[in-house]
Short mmCIF file of C-alpha atoms and ligand atoms in Angstrom, two decimals:
data_model
loop_
_atom_site.label_atom_id
_atom_site.label_comp_id
_atom_site.label_asym_id
_atom_site.label_seq_id
_atom_site.Cartn_x
_atom_site.Cartn_y
_atom_site.Cartn_z
CA MET A 1 -17.57 21.36 0.52
CA LYS A 2 -19.08 20.98 -2.95
CA PRO A 3 -22.60 19.50 -2.71
CA PHE A 4 -23.08 15.96 -4.04
CA ASP A 5 -25.83 13.36 -4.32
CA TYR A 6 -25.67 10.14 -2.31
CA PHE A 7 -26.74 6.74 -3.62
CA SER A 8 -27.32 3.58 -1.54
CA PRO A 9 -27.09 0.64 -3.97
CA THR A 10 -28.81 -2.67 -3.38
CA ASP A 11 -25.78 -4.83 -4.19
CA ALA A 12 -22.24 -4.70 -5.59
CA ALA A 13 -23.38 -4.80 -9.23
CA ASP A 14 -25.74 -1.89 -8.56
CA ALA A 15 -22.82 0.04 -7.00
CA VAL A 16 -20.66 -0.61 -10.07
CA ARG A 17 -23.44 0.60 -12.39
CA GLY A 18 -23.88 3.69 -10.22
CA VAL A 19 -20.23 4.73 -10.52
CA ALA A 20 -19.44 3.44 -14.01
CA GLY A 21 -22.37 5.35 -15.50
CA ASN A 22 -21.25 8.71 -14.12
CA PRO A 23 -17.71 10.12 -14.62
CA GLY A 24 -18.25 12.31 -11.54
CA ALA A 25 -19.16 9.41 -9.20
CA VAL A 26 -17.00 7.76 -6.52
CA PHE A 27 -17.30 4.79 -4.14
CA LEU A 28 -17.38 5.41 -0.39
CA GLY A 29 -15.79 2.67 1.76
CA GLY A 30 -15.05 3.48 5.40
CA GLY A 31 -14.67 7.12 4.35
CA THR A 32 -11.53 7.76 6.41
CA ASN A 33 -9.65 9.12 3.40
CA LEU A 34 -12.40 10.15 1.01
CA VAL A 35 -14.32 12.28 3.50
CA ASP A 36 -11.17 14.26 4.35
CA HIS A 37 -10.70 14.92 0.65
CA LEU A 38 -14.31 16.00 0.21
CA LYS A 39 -13.85 18.51 3.02
CA LEU A 40 -10.51 19.79 1.72
CA GLY A 41 -11.81 20.13 -1.85
CA VAL A 42 -9.20 17.68 -3.15
CA VAL A 43 -12.04 15.82 -4.87
CA GLY A 44 -15.47 17.17 -5.79
CA PRO A 45 -17.71 14.31 -6.99
CA ASP A 46 -21.31 14.80 -8.17
CA LEU A 47 -22.32 11.45 -6.72
CA VAL A 48 -21.07 9.36 -3.79
CA VAL A 49 -22.02 5.67 -3.90
CA GLY A 50 -22.00 4.05 -0.45
CA LEU A 51 -20.60 0.53 -0.03
CA ALA A 52 -21.62 -0.06 3.60
CA GLY A 53 -23.07 -3.55 4.03
CA LEU A 54 -22.61 -4.47 0.34
CA LEU A 55 -19.19 -6.07 0.26
CA PRO A 56 -18.15 -9.40 1.81
CA ALA A 57 -17.10 -8.71 5.40
CA GLY A 58 -15.64 -12.13 6.21
CA ILE A 59 -12.43 -14.06 5.61
CA GLU A 60 -12.97 -17.35 3.81
CA GLU A 61 -10.41 -20.17 3.58
CA LEU A 62 -10.37 -21.84 0.15
CA GLY A 63 -9.46 -25.49 -0.47
CA ASP A 64 -5.85 -24.71 -1.41
CA GLY A 65 -5.29 -22.70 1.78
CA THR A 66 -5.84 -19.30 0.15
CA LEU A 67 -7.46 -16.74 2.44
CA ARG A 68 -10.08 -14.70 0.57
CA ILE A 69 -10.54 -11.45 2.47
CA GLY A 70 -13.77 -9.61 1.72
CA ALA A 71 -13.31 -5.96 0.76
CA GLY A 72 -15.71 -4.99 3.54
CA VAL A 73 -13.51 -6.47 6.29
CA SER A 74 -12.22 -3.70 8.57
CA ASN A 75 -8.49 -3.12 8.97
CA SER A 76 -8.89 -4.01 12.69
CA GLY A 77 -10.73 -7.23 11.88
CA LEU A 78 -8.07 -8.34 9.42
CA ALA A 79 -5.20 -7.54 11.78
CA ALA A 80 -6.86 -9.52 14.59
CA ASP A 81 -7.77 -12.63 12.58
CA PRO A 82 -5.93 -15.61 14.18
CA ARG A 83 -5.08 -17.14 10.76
CA VAL A 84 -3.55 -13.89 9.59
CA ARG A 85 -1.61 -13.40 12.83
CA GLU A 86 -0.22 -16.93 12.67
CA ARG A 87 0.39 -17.39 8.94
CA PHE A 88 1.05 -13.81 7.82
CA PRO A 89 2.35 -11.82 10.83
CA VAL A 90 3.80 -9.24 8.43
CA LEU A 91 0.27 -8.29 7.38
CA SER A 92 -1.09 -8.03 10.88
CA GLN A 93 1.90 -5.92 11.95
CA ALA A 94 1.60 -3.65 8.90
CA LEU A 95 -2.07 -2.99 9.63
CA LEU A 96 -1.44 -2.30 13.30
CA SER A 97 1.34 0.16 12.44
CA GLY A 98 -1.14 2.32 10.52
CA ALA A 99 -3.44 5.12 11.64
CA SER A 100 -5.22 4.66 15.02
CA GLY A 101 -7.57 2.11 16.55
CA GLN A 102 -10.64 4.17 15.68
CA LEU A 103 -9.54 4.67 12.08
CA ARG A 104 -8.69 0.98 11.65
CA ASN A 105 -12.19 0.09 12.87
CA MET A 106 -13.68 2.18 10.06
CA ALA A 107 -11.14 1.59 7.27
CA THR A 108 -11.91 -1.25 4.85
CA VAL A 109 -9.71 -3.74 3.01
CA GLY A 110 -11.07 -2.38 -0.29
CA GLY A 111 -10.45 1.27 0.57
CA ASN A 112 -7.04 0.94 2.22
CA PRO A 113 -4.93 0.26 -0.90
CA LEU A 114 -6.82 3.01 -2.76
CA GLN A 115 -6.09 5.77 -0.24
CA ARG A 116 -4.42 8.72 -1.95
CA THR A 117 -0.92 10.03 -1.37
CA ARG A 118 -0.20 12.14 1.71
CA CYS A 119 1.94 14.58 -0.34
CA VAL A 120 1.18 17.89 1.40
CA TYR A 121 0.82 19.71 -1.91
CA PHE A 122 -1.74 17.19 -3.16
CA GLN A 123 -3.86 17.98 -0.11
CA ASP A 124 -3.36 21.77 -0.38
CA VAL A 125 -5.64 22.94 -3.16
CA THR A 126 -3.88 26.32 -3.34
CA THR A 127 -0.73 24.73 -4.81
CA PRO A 128 -0.06 23.25 -8.26
CA CYS A 129 -0.16 19.45 -8.34
CA ASN A 130 -0.18 17.23 -11.42
CA LYS A 131 -1.93 14.44 -9.54
CA ARG A 132 -4.84 16.62 -8.40
CA GLU A 133 -4.93 18.83 -11.49
CA PRO A 134 -3.10 17.29 -14.47
CA GLY A 135 -0.72 19.67 -16.21
CA SER A 136 -0.58 22.21 -13.36
CA GLY A 137 2.96 21.29 -12.23
CA CYS A 138 4.55 19.54 -9.28
CA SER A 139 5.05 21.72 -6.19
CA ALA A 140 7.01 19.00 -4.41
CA THR A 141 9.86 19.11 -6.91
CA GLY A 142 12.30 21.50 -5.24
CA GLY A 143 9.85 21.86 -2.33
CA TRP A 144 9.42 19.72 0.81
CA THR A 145 10.57 16.25 -0.16
CA ARG A 146 11.29 14.46 3.12
CA TYR A 147 8.34 12.11 2.56
CA HIS A 148 8.78 11.68 -1.19
CA ALA A 149 10.03 8.99 -3.56
CA VAL A 150 13.53 7.72 -4.24
CA LEU A 151 12.46 4.92 -6.61
CA GLY A 152 10.36 4.99 -9.78
CA ALA A 153 9.45 8.70 -9.68
CA SER A 154 9.01 10.88 -12.77
CA GLU A 155 9.48 14.55 -13.56
CA HIS A 156 5.67 14.87 -13.23
CA CYS A 157 5.28 13.43 -9.72
CA ILE A 158 7.53 12.28 -6.88
CA ALA A 159 4.78 11.26 -4.45
CA VAL A 160 4.74 7.99 -2.52
CA HIS A 161 1.90 5.57 -1.88
CA PRO A 162 0.97 5.71 1.83
CA SER A 163 -0.64 2.37 2.72
CA ASP A 164 1.20 0.03 5.09
CA MET A 165 -1.16 -2.87 4.40
CA ALA A 166 -0.36 -2.63 0.70
CA VAL A 167 3.37 -3.14 1.32
CA ALA A 168 2.68 -6.43 3.10
CA MET A 169 0.20 -7.50 0.39
CA ALA A 170 2.82 -6.79 -2.29
CA ALA A 171 5.37 -8.96 -0.50
CA LEU A 172 2.89 -11.81 -0.02
CA ASP A 173 1.94 -12.34 -3.70
CA ALA A 174 -1.63 -11.25 -2.94
CA ARG A 175 -4.28 -10.94 -5.66
CA VAL A 176 -7.02 -8.33 -6.01
CA ARG A 177 -10.52 -9.45 -7.08
CA THR A 178 -12.64 -6.82 -8.76
CA LEU A 179 -16.05 -6.35 -10.30
CA GLY A 180 -16.21 -3.80 -13.09
CA PRO A 181 -18.60 -2.70 -15.83
CA VAL A 182 -17.40 -5.61 -18.02
CA GLY A 183 -17.31 -8.25 -15.30
CA GLU A 184 -14.90 -9.75 -12.78
CA ARG A 185 -11.13 -9.93 -12.98
CA THR A 186 -8.15 -10.83 -10.78
CA ILE A 187 -5.10 -8.54 -10.65
CA PRO A 188 -1.78 -9.48 -9.03
CA PHE A 189 -1.44 -7.03 -6.13
CA VAL A 190 1.98 -5.90 -7.39
CA GLU A 191 0.28 -4.74 -10.60
CA LEU A 192 -2.52 -2.78 -8.93
CA HIS A 193 -0.59 0.46 -8.39
CA ARG A 194 1.08 2.42 -11.18
CA LEU A 195 4.30 4.39 -11.27
CA PRO A 196 3.52 8.03 -12.07
CA GLY A 197 5.11 8.39 -15.52
CA ASP A 198 3.35 11.18 -17.39
CA ALA A 199 -0.08 10.39 -15.87
CA PRO A 200 0.31 10.76 -12.08
CA GLU A 201 -3.42 11.43 -11.72
CA ARG A 202 -3.91 7.66 -12.13
CA ASP A 203 -2.84 5.82 -8.99
CA THR A 204 -3.89 2.33 -10.11
CA VAL A 205 -4.81 0.22 -13.13
CA LEU A 206 -8.47 0.10 -12.06
CA GLU A 207 -11.05 1.41 -14.52
CA HIS A 208 -13.60 4.00 -13.48
CA GLY A 209 -16.37 2.09 -11.68
CA GLU A 210 -14.25 -1.00 -10.98
CA LEU A 211 -14.92 -2.19 -7.45
CA ILE A 212 -12.51 -4.16 -5.27
CA THR A 213 -14.57 -7.05 -3.88
CA ALA A 214 -11.83 -9.11 -2.17
CA ILE A 215 -8.11 -9.60 -1.73
CA GLU A 216 -6.72 -13.13 -1.82
CA LEU A 217 -3.67 -14.32 0.05
CA PRO A 218 -2.32 -17.58 -1.37
CA ALA A 219 -0.81 -20.04 1.10
CA LEU A 220 2.85 -19.12 1.61
CA PRO A 221 4.54 -21.23 4.30
CA LEU A 222 7.61 -19.00 4.58
CA ALA A 223 5.36 -16.08 5.57
CA ARG A 224 5.01 -17.60 9.04
CA ARG A 225 8.44 -16.10 9.56
CA SER A 226 7.68 -12.58 8.42
CA ALA A 227 7.68 -9.06 9.83
CA TYR A 228 6.87 -5.43 9.05
CA ARG A 229 9.18 -2.66 10.23
CA LYS A 230 8.16 0.96 9.82
CA VAL A 231 10.40 3.97 10.43
CA ARG A 232 8.58 7.25 11.04
CA ASP A 233 8.98 10.66 12.60
CA ARG A 234 6.99 9.71 15.72
CA ALA A 235 6.15 6.39 17.29
CA SER A 236 2.48 6.20 16.29
CA TYR A 237 -0.14 7.87 14.12
CA ALA A 238 2.39 8.75 11.42
CA PHE A 239 3.09 7.58 7.89
CA ALA A 240 6.27 5.74 6.96
CA LEU A 241 9.48 7.48 6.02
CA VAL A 242 10.53 4.01 4.91
CA SER A 243 9.15 0.58 5.70
CA VAL A 244 10.06 -3.03 5.01
CA ALA A 245 7.81 -6.09 4.69
CA ALA A 246 9.86 -9.27 4.66
CA ALA A 247 9.49 -13.04 4.89
CA ILE A 248 12.40 -15.42 4.92
CA ASP A 249 13.15 -19.12 4.90
CA VAL A 250 16.57 -20.10 6.30
CA GLU A 251 18.03 -23.59 6.49
CA ASP A 252 21.44 -24.37 8.00
CA GLY A 253 22.41 -20.70 7.88
CA VAL A 254 21.52 -20.34 4.18
CA ILE A 255 18.61 -18.29 2.83
CA VAL A 256 16.40 -20.65 0.83
CA ASP A 257 13.77 -18.10 -0.17
CA ALA A 258 12.62 -14.59 0.66
CA ARG A 259 9.89 -12.04 -0.03
CA VAL A 260 10.65 -8.35 0.38
CA ALA A 261 8.72 -5.15 -0.31
CA PHE A 262 9.43 -1.52 0.60
CA GLY A 263 7.05 1.27 1.57
CA GLY A 264 7.49 5.03 1.70
CA VAL A 265 9.84 5.10 -1.26
CA ALA A 266 7.74 4.98 -4.45
CA HIS A 267 4.37 5.75 -6.03
CA ALA A 268 3.52 2.07 -5.49
CA PRO A 269 4.39 -0.50 -2.83
CA TRP A 270 7.83 -1.54 -4.07
CA ARG A 271 8.34 -5.28 -4.47
CA ALA A 272 12.09 -5.77 -4.10
CA TYR A 273 12.71 -8.54 -6.65
CA ARG A 274 16.40 -7.73 -7.01
CA ALA A 275 16.89 -7.98 -3.26
CA GLU A 276 15.06 -11.32 -3.18
CA GLU A 277 17.26 -12.65 -5.96
CA ALA A 278 20.39 -11.54 -4.12
CA LEU A 279 19.19 -13.22 -0.91
CA ARG A 280 18.35 -16.65 -2.37
CA GLY A 281 21.24 -19.02 -1.69
CA ALA A 282 23.24 -16.45 0.28
CA PRO A 283 24.42 -16.97 3.87
CA ALA A 284 22.04 -15.48 6.46
CA SER A 285 24.36 -12.64 7.43
CA ASP A 286 24.34 -8.85 7.66
CA ARG A 287 26.68 -8.76 4.67
CA SER A 288 24.07 -10.58 2.53
CA TYR A 289 21.25 -8.34 3.77
CA ARG A 290 23.22 -5.18 2.96
CA ALA A 291 24.16 -6.53 -0.46
CA ALA A 292 20.49 -7.27 -1.15
CA ALA A 293 19.47 -3.73 -0.17
CA GLU A 294 22.23 -2.24 -2.30
CA ALA A 295 21.15 -4.34 -5.29
CA GLU A 296 17.58 -3.09 -4.97
CA LEU A 297 18.57 0.53 -4.39
CA ALA A 298 21.16 0.77 -7.17
CA ASP A 299 18.75 2.87 -9.25
CA ALA A 300 17.45 4.99 -6.36
CA ARG A 301 17.39 8.73 -7.07
CA PRO A 302 16.86 10.98 -4.07
CA ALA A 303 15.06 14.32 -4.43
CA GLU A 304 16.64 17.59 -3.36
CA GLY A 305 14.39 19.87 -1.37
CA LEU A 306 13.88 22.89 0.87
CA ASP A 307 14.05 20.55 3.87
CA GLY A 308 17.39 19.04 2.87
CA GLY A 309 15.89 16.45 0.53
CA ASN A 310 15.39 12.75 1.06
CA ALA A 311 18.81 11.18 0.33
CA PHE A 312 18.73 9.90 3.92
CA LYS A 313 16.12 7.32 2.86
CA ILE A 314 18.66 5.21 0.99
CA PRO A 315 20.97 4.33 3.92
CA LEU A 316 17.94 4.25 6.22
CA LEU A 317 16.23 1.65 4.07
CA CYS A 318 19.42 -0.37 3.83
CA ARG A 319 19.69 -0.45 7.65
CA THR A 320 15.97 -1.17 8.06
CA LEU A 321 16.08 -4.16 5.72
CA THR A 322 19.23 -5.47 7.40
CA ALA A 323 17.70 -5.20 10.87
CA THR A 324 14.43 -6.81 9.77
CA LEU A 325 16.10 -9.79 8.13
CA ARG A 326 18.56 -10.20 11.00
CA ASP A 327 15.64 -10.44 13.46
CA LEU A 328 13.75 -12.88 11.23
CA ALA A 329 16.71 -15.15 10.64
CA GLY A 330 17.18 -15.59 14.40
CA GLU A 331 15.36 -18.32 16.22
CA ASP A 332 13.04 -20.27 13.93
CA PRO A 333 9.46 -19.76 15.26
CA ARG A 334 8.15 -22.93 13.59
C1 LIG B 401 -5.00 10.65 10.62
C2 LIG B 401 -4.81 9.46 9.73
C3 LIG B 401 -3.67 8.68 9.86
C4 LIG B 401 -3.49 7.58 9.03
N1 LIG B 401 -2.35 6.83 9.15
C5 LIG B 401 -2.15 5.77 8.31
C6 LIG B 401 -0.97 4.99 8.34
O1 LIG B 401 -0.07 5.25 9.15
N2 LIG B 401 -0.84 3.96 7.48
C7 LIG B 401 -1.82 3.66 6.56
O2 LIG B 401 -1.66 2.70 5.80
N3 LIG B 401 -2.95 4.38 6.49
C8 LIG B 401 -3.13 5.42 7.33
N4 LIG B 401 -4.26 6.17 7.23
C9 LIG B 401 -5.14 5.95 6.10
C10 LIG B 401 -6.23 4.93 6.35
O3 LIG B 401 -5.63 3.64 6.49
C11 LIG B 401 -7.09 4.97 5.10
O4 LIG B 401 -7.77 6.20 5.11
C12 LIG B 401 -8.07 3.81 5.02
O5 LIG B 401 -7.41 2.58 5.00
C13 LIG B 401 -8.93 3.94 3.77
O6 LIG B 401 -9.96 2.98 3.81
P1 LIG B 401 -11.50 3.44 3.73
O7 LIG B 401 -12.30 2.21 3.66
O8 LIG B 401 -11.83 4.41 4.82
O9 LIG B 401 -11.46 4.18 2.32
P2 LIG B 401 -12.31 5.42 1.79
O10 LIG B 401 -11.83 6.67 2.42
O11 LIG B 401 -13.77 5.12 1.85
O12 LIG B 401 -11.90 5.36 0.25
C14 LIG B 401 -10.58 5.56 -0.18
C15 LIG B 401 -10.60 5.50 -1.71
O13 LIG B 401 -10.91 4.18 -2.15
C16 LIG B 401 -12.09 4.16 -2.94
N5 LIG B 401 -12.76 2.92 -2.53
C17 LIG B 401 -13.13 2.57 -1.28
N6 LIG B 401 -13.54 1.30 -1.24
C18 LIG B 401 -13.43 0.81 -2.50
C19 LIG B 401 -13.65 -0.45 -3.11
N7 LIG B 401 -14.08 -1.53 -2.41
N8 LIG B 401 -13.42 -0.59 -4.44
C20 LIG B 401 -12.98 0.45 -5.19
N9 LIG B 401 -12.75 1.69 -4.66
C21 LIG B 401 -12.96 1.85 -3.33
C22 LIG B 401 -12.82 5.44 -2.63
O14 LIG B 401 -13.60 5.90 -3.73
C23 LIG B 401 -11.66 6.38 -2.35
O15 LIG B 401 -11.12 6.87 -3.56
C24 LIG B 401 -4.47 7.26 8.06
C25 LIG B 401 -5.65 8.04 7.96
C26 LIG B 401 -5.81 9.13 8.77
C27 LIG B 401 -7.06 9.96 8.62
S1 LIG B 402 4.64 14.94 -5.89
FE1 LIG B 402 2.81 14.34 -7.06
S2 LIG B 402 1.17 14.59 -5.58
FE2 LIG B 402 2.91 15.83 -4.82
S3 LIG B 402 2.72 17.90 -5.73
FE3 LIG B 402 3.96 16.70 -7.14
S4 LIG B 402 2.44 15.93 -8.59
FE4 LIG B 402 1.31 16.51 -6.77
#
């Protein structure tokens, strides 16, 4: 591991100054992703700025019903919060589908959406990878693509974003609060992550030294009827092949409103606006759910690969969305 200095800031502003003032500095949240990358040589910072104890570690309810979740809240703490379980079951389920109990105890709400891709070539420093080393090439293209993108990829990178929590946040119209070198800002969660384009080394729109301080969940009554379904190669401790976060409001057999996002298919959590549009006003039936999936996946482009490629993700996602919505549209839990 490359040696680095460690800095313990006094508060969040001090942490921002510590990273913003040094191009080779990084924040350390729970460390469950960053420390692996330090060991593997995927990243080699000069300075690591610790966030332990600096960020809000509680969940505050605002006057309009918004839940403001401090970036220091653990993934376990968020999943277990009674308000989250009751009002946003999709979020609790997404968190509990990820990693293991021990990892969720360490992982933070600020660090989770900023975890890096699990593309095997990104983590193998002996192989070319445009995300790790811009301009070096993409080893996944024509390589092992089972876990790679079918939506929004580019010739420079076909990796997918790995976070389960982020898929639920994208579906729930969440907002990200940050503190950066020029002050605070709020970013719609769906705009946090980038598609790779010709700059796959940039995962998000955050500036260097911009700290996530909280994530806000606005009140969304239909999210009481929501769910996360994750399809993976083994039942636990595995990343998604595909996943669906969905919330639905059905009255008299007709879909009044819906929120849908996909995971495991793109460089960002994929908010399925076309599917939502197709669902609104449609009968709550398998035919409608399939039509919604097909509308969203019309532009999907599978990758060929040494392992047979990932074309299977398209029908798999269609079936996963259908099954999720069918379950949700059953008995009304309210
Ligand atoms: C074996 C294993 C299995 C896993 N399985 C899953 C899974 O199935 N699903 C899933 O979603 N995740 C999974 N994970 C990933 C895990 O959820 C993430 O590692 C974790 O959420 C990252 O949070 P952290 O606080 O530890 O981040 P860190 O590792 O500390 O940081 C991650 C990145 O975010 C930056 N950062 C951290 N906090 C902030 C902040 N507040 N503001 C700005 N930048 C910040 C760091 O600089 C770093 O670049 C798995 C991890 C492991 C090791
Ligand atoms: S898919 Fe992206 S992360 Fe994976 S090797 Fe290609 S450039 Fe690197």
